[in-house]
PDB file of C-alpha atoms in Angstrom:
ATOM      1  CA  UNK A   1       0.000   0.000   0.000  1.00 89.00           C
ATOM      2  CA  UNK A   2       1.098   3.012  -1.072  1.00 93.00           C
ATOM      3  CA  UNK A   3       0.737   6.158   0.729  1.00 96.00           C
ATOM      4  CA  UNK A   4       1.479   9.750   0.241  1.00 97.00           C
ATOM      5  CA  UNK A   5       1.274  12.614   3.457  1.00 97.00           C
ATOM      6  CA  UNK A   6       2.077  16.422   2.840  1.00 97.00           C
ATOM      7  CA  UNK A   7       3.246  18.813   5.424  1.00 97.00           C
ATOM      8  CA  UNK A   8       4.385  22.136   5.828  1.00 97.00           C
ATOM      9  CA  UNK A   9       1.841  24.278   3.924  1.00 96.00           C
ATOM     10  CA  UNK A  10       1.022  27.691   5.732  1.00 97.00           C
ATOM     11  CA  UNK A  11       0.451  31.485   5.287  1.00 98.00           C
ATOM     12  CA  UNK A  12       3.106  33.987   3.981  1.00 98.00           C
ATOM     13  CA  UNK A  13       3.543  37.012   3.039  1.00 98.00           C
ATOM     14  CA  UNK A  14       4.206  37.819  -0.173  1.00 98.00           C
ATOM     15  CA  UNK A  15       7.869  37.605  -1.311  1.00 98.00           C
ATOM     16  CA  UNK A  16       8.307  34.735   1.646  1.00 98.00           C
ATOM     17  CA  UNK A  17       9.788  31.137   1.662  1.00 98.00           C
ATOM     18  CA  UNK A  18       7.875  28.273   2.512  1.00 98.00           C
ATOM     19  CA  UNK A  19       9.376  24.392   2.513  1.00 98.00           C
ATOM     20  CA  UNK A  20       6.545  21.385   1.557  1.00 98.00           C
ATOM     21  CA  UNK A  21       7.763  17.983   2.775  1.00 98.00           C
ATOM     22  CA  UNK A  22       5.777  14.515   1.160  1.00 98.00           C
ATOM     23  CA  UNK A  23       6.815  11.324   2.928  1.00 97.00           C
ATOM     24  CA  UNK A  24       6.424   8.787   0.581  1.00 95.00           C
ATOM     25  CA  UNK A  25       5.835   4.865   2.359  1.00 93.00           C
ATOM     26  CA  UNK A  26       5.348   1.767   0.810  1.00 90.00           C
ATOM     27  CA  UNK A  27       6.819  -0.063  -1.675  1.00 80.00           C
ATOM     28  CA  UNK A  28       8.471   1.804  -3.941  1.00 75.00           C
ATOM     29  CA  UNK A  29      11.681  -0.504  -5.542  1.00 68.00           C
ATOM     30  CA  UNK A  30      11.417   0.614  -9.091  1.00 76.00           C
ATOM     31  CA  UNK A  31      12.606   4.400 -10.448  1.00 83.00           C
ATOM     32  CA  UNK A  32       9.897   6.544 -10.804  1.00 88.00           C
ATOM     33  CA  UNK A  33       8.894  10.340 -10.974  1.00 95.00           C
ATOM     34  CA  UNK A  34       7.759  12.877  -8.332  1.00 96.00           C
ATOM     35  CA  UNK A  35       5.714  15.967  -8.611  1.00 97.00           C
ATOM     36  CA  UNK A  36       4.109  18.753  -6.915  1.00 98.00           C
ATOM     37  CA  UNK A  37       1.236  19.897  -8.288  1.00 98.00           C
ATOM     38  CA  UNK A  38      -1.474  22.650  -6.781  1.00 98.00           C
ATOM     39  CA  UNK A  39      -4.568  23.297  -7.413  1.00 98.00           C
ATOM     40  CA  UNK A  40      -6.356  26.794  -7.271  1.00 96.00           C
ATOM     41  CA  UNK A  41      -9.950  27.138  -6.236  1.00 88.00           C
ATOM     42  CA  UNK A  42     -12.307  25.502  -9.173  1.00 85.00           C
ATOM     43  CA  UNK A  43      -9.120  25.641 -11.591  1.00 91.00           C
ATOM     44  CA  UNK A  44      -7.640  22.418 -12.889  1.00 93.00           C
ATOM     45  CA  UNK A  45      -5.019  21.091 -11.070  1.00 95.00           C
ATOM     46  CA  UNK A  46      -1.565  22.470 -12.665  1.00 96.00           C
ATOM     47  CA  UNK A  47       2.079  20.794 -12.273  1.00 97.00           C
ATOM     48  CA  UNK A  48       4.557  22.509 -10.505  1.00 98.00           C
ATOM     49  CA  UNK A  49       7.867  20.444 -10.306  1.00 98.00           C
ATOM     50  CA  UNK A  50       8.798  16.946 -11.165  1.00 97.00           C
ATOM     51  CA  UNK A  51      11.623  14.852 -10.328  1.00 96.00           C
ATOM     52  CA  UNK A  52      13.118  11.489 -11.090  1.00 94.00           C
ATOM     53  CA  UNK A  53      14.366   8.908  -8.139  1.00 90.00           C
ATOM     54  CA  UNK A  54      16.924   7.469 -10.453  1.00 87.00           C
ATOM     55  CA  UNK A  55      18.772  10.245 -11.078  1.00 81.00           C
ATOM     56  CA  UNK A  56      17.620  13.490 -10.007  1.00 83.00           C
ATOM     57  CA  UNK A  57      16.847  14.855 -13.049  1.00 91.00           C
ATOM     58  CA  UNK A  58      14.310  17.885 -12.572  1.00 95.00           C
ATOM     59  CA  UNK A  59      11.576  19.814 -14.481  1.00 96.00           C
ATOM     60  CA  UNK A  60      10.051  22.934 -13.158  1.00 97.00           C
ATOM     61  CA  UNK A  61       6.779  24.650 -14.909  1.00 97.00           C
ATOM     62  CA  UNK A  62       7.843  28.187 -16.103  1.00 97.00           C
ATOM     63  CA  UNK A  63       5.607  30.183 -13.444  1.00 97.00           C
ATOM     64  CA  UNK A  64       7.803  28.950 -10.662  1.00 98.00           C
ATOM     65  CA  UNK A  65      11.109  28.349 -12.349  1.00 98.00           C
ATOM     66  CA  UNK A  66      13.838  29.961 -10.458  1.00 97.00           C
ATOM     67  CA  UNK A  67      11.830  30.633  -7.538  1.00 98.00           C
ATOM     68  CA  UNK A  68      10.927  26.747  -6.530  1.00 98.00           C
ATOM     69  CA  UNK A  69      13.119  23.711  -6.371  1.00 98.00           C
ATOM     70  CA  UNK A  70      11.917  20.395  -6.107  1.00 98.00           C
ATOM     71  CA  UNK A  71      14.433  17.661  -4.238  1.00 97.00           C
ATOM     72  CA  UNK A  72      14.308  13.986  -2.616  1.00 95.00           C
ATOM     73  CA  UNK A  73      15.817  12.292  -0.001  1.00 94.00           C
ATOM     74  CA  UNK A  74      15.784   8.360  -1.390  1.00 89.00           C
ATOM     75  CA  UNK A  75      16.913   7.434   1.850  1.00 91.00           C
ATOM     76  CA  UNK A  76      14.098   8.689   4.080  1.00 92.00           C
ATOM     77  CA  UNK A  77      11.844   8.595   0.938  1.00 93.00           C
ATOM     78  CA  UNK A  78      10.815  12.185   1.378  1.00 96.00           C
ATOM     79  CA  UNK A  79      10.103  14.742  -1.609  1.00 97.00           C
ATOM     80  CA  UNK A  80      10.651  18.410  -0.431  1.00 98.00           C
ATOM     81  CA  UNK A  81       9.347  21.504  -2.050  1.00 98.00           C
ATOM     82  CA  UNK A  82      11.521  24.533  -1.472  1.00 98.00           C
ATOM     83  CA  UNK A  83       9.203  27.736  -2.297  1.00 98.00           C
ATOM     84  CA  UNK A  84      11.010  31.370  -2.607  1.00 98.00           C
ATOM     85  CA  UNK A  85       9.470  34.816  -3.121  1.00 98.00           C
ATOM     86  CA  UNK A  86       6.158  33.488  -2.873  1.00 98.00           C
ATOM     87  CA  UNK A  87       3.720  35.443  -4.777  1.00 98.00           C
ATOM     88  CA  UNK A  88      -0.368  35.286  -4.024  1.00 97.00           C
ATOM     89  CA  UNK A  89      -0.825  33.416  -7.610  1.00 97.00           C
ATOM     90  CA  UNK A  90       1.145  30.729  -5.814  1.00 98.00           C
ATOM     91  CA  UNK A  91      -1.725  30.501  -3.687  1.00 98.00           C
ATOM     92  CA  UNK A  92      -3.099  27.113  -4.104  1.00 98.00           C
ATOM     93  CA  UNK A  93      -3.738  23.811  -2.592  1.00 98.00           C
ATOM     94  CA  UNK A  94      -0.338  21.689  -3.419  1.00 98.00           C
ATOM     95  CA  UNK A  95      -0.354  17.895  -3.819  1.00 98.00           C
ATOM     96  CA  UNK A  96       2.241  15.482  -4.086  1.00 98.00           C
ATOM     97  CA  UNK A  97       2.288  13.095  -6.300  1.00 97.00           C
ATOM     98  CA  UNK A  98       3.530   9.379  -7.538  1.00 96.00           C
ATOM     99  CA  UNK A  99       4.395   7.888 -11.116  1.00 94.00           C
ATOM    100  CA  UNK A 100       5.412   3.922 -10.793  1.00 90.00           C
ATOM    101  CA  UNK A 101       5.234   3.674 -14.676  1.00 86.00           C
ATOM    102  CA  UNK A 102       7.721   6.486 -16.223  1.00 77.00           C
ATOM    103  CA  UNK A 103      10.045   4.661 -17.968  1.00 76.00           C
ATOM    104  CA  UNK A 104      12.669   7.167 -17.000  1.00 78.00           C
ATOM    105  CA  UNK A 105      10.840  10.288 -18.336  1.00 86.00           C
ATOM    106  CA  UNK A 106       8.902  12.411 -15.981  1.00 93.00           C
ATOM    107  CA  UNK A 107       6.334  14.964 -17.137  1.00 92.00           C
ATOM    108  CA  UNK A 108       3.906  17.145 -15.288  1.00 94.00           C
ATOM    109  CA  UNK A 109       0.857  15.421 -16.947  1.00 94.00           C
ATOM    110  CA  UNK A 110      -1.882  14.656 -13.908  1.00 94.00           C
ATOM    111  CA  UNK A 111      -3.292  11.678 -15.259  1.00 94.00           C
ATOM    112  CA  UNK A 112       0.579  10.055 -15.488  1.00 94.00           C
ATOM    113  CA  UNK A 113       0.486  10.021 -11.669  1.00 95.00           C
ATOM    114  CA  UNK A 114      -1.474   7.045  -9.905  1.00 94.00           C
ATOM    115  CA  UNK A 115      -0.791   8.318  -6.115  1.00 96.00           C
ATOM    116  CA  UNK A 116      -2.010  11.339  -4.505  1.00 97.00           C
ATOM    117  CA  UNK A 117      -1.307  12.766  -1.413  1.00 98.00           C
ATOM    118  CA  UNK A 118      -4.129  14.788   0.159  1.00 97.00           C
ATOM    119  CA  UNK A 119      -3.109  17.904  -0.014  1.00 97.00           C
ATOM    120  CA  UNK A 120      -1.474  21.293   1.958  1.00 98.00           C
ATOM    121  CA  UNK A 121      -2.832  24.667   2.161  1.00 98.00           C
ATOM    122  CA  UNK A 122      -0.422  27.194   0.778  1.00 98.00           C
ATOM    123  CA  UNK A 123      -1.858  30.503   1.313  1.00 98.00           C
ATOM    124  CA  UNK A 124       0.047  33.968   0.080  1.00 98.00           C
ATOM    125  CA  UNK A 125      -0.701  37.331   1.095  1.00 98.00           C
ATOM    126  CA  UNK A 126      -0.075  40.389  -0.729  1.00 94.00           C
TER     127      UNK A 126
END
C-alpha cells in the first residue's frame, strides 16, 4: 500500500519562503517520478515540479522556475518543495504526487500520476 502525506503548507507574506515535505511509504523498488502539483480554487489542477528517483533529473513549470526547487531524499523517501518569493498566484492547494510507470521520463501530466497525497494549504498574502 502506497501512501502519500504532505506537510508544511502555511500562510506567507508575499515575497516569503515556505518548505513542503511529502513522505512517501510503501513499496516503492522501481525508479519513478515525483511531482508537486497545486490546485487553485475551481481551476484544474496544474504541475509545478517533477523529479526522477533514479537520477535526479528535474523539471520545473515556467511560473515557478527559479523561484521553486523540487528535491528527494531516497533514503528517508521524502520529496521536499523549497518555495522562494512566494507570490499570491502561488496561492493554491499543493499535492504530491507518484508515477510507478515512467520509464525514465517524468512529465507534469496529472493523469501520469497514480498516487495522490491529500493535499497542503499554501496561502500567500499580498
Amino acid at each position: 500500500q502506497i501512501e502519500l502525506v504532505e506537510s508544511g503548507g502555511g500562510s506567507v507574506q508575499a515575497g516569503g519562503s515556505l518548505t513542503l515535505s511529502c513522505s512517501v511509504s510503501g513499496n516503492t523498488y522501481i525508479d519513478h517520478c515525483l511531482a508537486w502539483f497545486r490546485q487553485a480554487g475551481g481551476n484544474e489542477r496544474e504541475g509545478v515540479a517533477t523529479i526522477y528517483s533514479g537520477g535526479g533529473r528535474t523539471y520545473y513549470s515556467d511560473r515557478v522556475k527559479g523561484r521553486f526547487t523540487i528535491s528527494l531524499d531516497n533514503a528517508k523517501k521524502i520529496l521536499y518543495l523549497q518555495m522562494n518569493d512566494l507570490k499570491p498566484e502561488d496561492t493554491a492547494k499543493y499535492y504530491c504526487a507518484l508515477d510507478l510507470t515512467s520509464g525514465g521520463r517524468c512529465f507534469l501530466t496529472a493523469v501520469r500520476f497514480g498516487y495522490w497525497g491529500q493535499g497542503t494549504q499554501v496561502t500567500v498574502s499580498s
